[in-house]
PDB file of C-alpha atoms in Angstrom:
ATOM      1  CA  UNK A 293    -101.258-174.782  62.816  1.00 43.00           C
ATOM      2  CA  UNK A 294     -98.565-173.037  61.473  1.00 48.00           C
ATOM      3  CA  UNK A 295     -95.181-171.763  63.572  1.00 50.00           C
ATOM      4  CA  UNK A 296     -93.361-173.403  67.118  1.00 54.00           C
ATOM      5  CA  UNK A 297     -96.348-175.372  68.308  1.00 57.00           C
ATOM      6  CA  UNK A 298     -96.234-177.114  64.493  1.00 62.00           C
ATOM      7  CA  UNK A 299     -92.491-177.673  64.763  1.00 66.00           C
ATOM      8  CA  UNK A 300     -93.780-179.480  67.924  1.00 65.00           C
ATOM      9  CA  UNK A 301     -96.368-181.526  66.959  1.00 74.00           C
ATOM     10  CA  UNK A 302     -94.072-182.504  64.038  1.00 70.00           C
ATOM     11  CA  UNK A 303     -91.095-183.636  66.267  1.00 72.00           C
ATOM     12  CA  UNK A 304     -93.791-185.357  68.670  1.00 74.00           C
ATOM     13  CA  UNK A 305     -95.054-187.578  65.321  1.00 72.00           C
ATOM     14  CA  UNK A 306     -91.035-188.625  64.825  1.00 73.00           C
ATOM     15  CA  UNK A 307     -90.293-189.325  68.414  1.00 75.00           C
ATOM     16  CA  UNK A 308     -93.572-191.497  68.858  1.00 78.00           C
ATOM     17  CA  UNK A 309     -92.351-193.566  64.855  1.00 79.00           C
ATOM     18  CA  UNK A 310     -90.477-196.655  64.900  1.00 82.00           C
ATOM     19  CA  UNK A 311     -86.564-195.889  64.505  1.00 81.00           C
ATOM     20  CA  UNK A 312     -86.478-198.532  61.919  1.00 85.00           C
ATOM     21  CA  UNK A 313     -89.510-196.908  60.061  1.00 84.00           C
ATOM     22  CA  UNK A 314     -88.109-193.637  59.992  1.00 83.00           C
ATOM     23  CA  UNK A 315     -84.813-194.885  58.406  1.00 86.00           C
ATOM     24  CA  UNK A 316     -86.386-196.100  55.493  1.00 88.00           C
ATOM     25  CA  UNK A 317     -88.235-193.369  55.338  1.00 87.00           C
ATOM     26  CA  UNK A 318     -85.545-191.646  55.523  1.00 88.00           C
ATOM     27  CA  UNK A 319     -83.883-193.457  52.849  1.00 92.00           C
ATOM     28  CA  UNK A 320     -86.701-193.124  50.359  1.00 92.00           C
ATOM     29  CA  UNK A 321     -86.716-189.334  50.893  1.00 91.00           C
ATOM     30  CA  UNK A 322     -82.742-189.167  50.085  1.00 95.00           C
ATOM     31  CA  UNK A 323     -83.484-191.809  46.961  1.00 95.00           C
ATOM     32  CA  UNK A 324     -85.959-189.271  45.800  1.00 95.00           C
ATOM     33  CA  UNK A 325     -83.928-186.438  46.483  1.00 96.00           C
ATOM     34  CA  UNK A 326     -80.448-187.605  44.739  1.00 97.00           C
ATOM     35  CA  UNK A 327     -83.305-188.379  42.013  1.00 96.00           C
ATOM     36  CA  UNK A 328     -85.044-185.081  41.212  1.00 95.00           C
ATOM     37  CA  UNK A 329     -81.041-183.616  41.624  1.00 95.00           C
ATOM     38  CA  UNK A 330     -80.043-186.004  39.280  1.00 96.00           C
ATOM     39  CA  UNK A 331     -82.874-184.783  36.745  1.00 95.00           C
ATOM     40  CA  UNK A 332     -82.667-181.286  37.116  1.00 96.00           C
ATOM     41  CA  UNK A 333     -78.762-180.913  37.536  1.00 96.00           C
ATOM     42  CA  UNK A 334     -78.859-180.612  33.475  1.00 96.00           C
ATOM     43  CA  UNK A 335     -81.749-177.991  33.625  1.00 96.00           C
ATOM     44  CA  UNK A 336     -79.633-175.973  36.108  1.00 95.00           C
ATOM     45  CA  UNK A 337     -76.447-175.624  33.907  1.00 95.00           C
ATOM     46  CA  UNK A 338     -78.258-175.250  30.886  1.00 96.00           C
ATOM     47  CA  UNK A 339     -79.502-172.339  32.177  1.00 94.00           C
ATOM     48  CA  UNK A 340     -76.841-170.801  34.126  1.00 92.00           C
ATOM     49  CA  UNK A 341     -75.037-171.565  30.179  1.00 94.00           C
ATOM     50  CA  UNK A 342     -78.081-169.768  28.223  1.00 94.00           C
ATOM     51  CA  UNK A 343     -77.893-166.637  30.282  1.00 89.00           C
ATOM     52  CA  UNK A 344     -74.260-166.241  30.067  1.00 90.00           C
ATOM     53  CA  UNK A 345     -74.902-166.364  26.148  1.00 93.00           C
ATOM     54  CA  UNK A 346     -77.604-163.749  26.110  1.00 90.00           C
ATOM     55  CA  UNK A 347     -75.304-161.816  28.960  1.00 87.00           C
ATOM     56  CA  UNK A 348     -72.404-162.040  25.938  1.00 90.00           C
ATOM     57  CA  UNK A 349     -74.953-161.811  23.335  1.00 92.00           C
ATOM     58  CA  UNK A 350     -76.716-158.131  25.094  1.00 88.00           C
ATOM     59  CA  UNK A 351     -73.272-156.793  25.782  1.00 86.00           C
ATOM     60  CA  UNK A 352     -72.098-157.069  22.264  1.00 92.00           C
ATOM     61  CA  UNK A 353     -75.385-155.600  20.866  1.00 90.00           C
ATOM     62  CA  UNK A 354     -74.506-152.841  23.099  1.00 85.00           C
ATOM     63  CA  UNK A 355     -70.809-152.254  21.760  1.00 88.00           C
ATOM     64  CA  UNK A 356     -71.775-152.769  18.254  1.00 91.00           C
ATOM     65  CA  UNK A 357     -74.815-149.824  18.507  1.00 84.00           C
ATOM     66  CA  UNK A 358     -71.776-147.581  20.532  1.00 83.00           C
ATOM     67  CA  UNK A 359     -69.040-147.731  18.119  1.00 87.00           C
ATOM     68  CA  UNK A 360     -72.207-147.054  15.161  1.00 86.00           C
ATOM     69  CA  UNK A 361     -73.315-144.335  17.634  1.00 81.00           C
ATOM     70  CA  UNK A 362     -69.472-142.556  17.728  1.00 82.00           C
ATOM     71  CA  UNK A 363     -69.210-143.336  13.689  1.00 85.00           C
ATOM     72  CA  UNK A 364     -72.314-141.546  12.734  1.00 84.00           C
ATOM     73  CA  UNK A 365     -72.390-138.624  15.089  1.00 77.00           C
ATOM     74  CA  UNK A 366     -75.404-139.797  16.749  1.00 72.00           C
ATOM     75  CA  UNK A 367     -76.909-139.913  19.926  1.00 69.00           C
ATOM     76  CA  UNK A 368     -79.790-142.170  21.176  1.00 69.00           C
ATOM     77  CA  UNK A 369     -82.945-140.253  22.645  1.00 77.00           C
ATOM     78  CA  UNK A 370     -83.153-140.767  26.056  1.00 81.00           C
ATOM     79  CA  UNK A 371     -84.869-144.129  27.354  1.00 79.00           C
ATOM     80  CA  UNK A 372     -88.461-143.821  28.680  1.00 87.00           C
ATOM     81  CA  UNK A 373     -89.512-144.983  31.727  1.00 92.00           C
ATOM     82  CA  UNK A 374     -90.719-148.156  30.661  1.00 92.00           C
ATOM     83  CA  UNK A 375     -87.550-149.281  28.985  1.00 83.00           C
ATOM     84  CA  UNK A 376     -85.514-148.171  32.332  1.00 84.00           C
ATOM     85  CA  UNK A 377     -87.424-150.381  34.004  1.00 90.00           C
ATOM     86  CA  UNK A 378     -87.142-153.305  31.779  1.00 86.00           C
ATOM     87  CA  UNK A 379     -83.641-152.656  31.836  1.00 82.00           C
ATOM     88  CA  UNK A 380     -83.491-152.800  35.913  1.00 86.00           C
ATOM     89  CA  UNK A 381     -85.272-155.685  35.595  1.00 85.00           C
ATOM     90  CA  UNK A 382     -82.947-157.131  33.098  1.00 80.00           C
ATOM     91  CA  UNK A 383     -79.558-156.218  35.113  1.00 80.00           C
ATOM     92  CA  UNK A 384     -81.369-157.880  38.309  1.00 84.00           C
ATOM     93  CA  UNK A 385     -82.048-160.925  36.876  1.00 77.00           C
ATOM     94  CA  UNK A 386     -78.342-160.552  34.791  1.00 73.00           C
ATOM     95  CA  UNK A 387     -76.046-158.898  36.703  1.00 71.00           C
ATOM     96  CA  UNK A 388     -73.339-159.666  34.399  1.00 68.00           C
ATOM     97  CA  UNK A 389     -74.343-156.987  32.103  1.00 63.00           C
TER      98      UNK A 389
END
């Protein structure tokens, strides 16, 4: 059963555990924890470090087809709806662009 009566019967099961159990337990939990940080601490910063390089990479696509767009006289048609919304989806996920 899910909600306050869970929270309950969860807090019940610790109080009625050996205090010396539950410290290793506790202890293999934080083992496990500073574990799977220690694995995917890389993963994290290589991609925070991959968006910021499309973010640079988007944004200087976009300044290289503006000063084109002012050299030739040109203007881009308007987007259609799908590419608006893959572009709201792409600033949500990026808001650095």
């Amino acid at each position: 059963m899910h909600g306050r009566s869970g929270c309950y019967d969860w807090m019940a099961l610790l109080l009625n555990k050996n205090p010396v159990t539950l410290l290793k337990e506790l202890s293999a939990i934080k083992s496990r924890y500073q574990t799977l940080y220690a694995r995917f601490k890389p993963v994290a910063v290589e991609q925070k470090e991959t968006k910021s390089r499309i973010c640079a990479t988007v944004n200087k696509t976009m300044n290289v087809i503006q000063k084109l767009q002012k050299q030739t006289d040109l203007e881009l048609t308007p987007l259609t709806e799908e590419e608006k919304t893959s572009a709201e989806q792409l600033k949500s996920h990026m808001p650095d662009l």
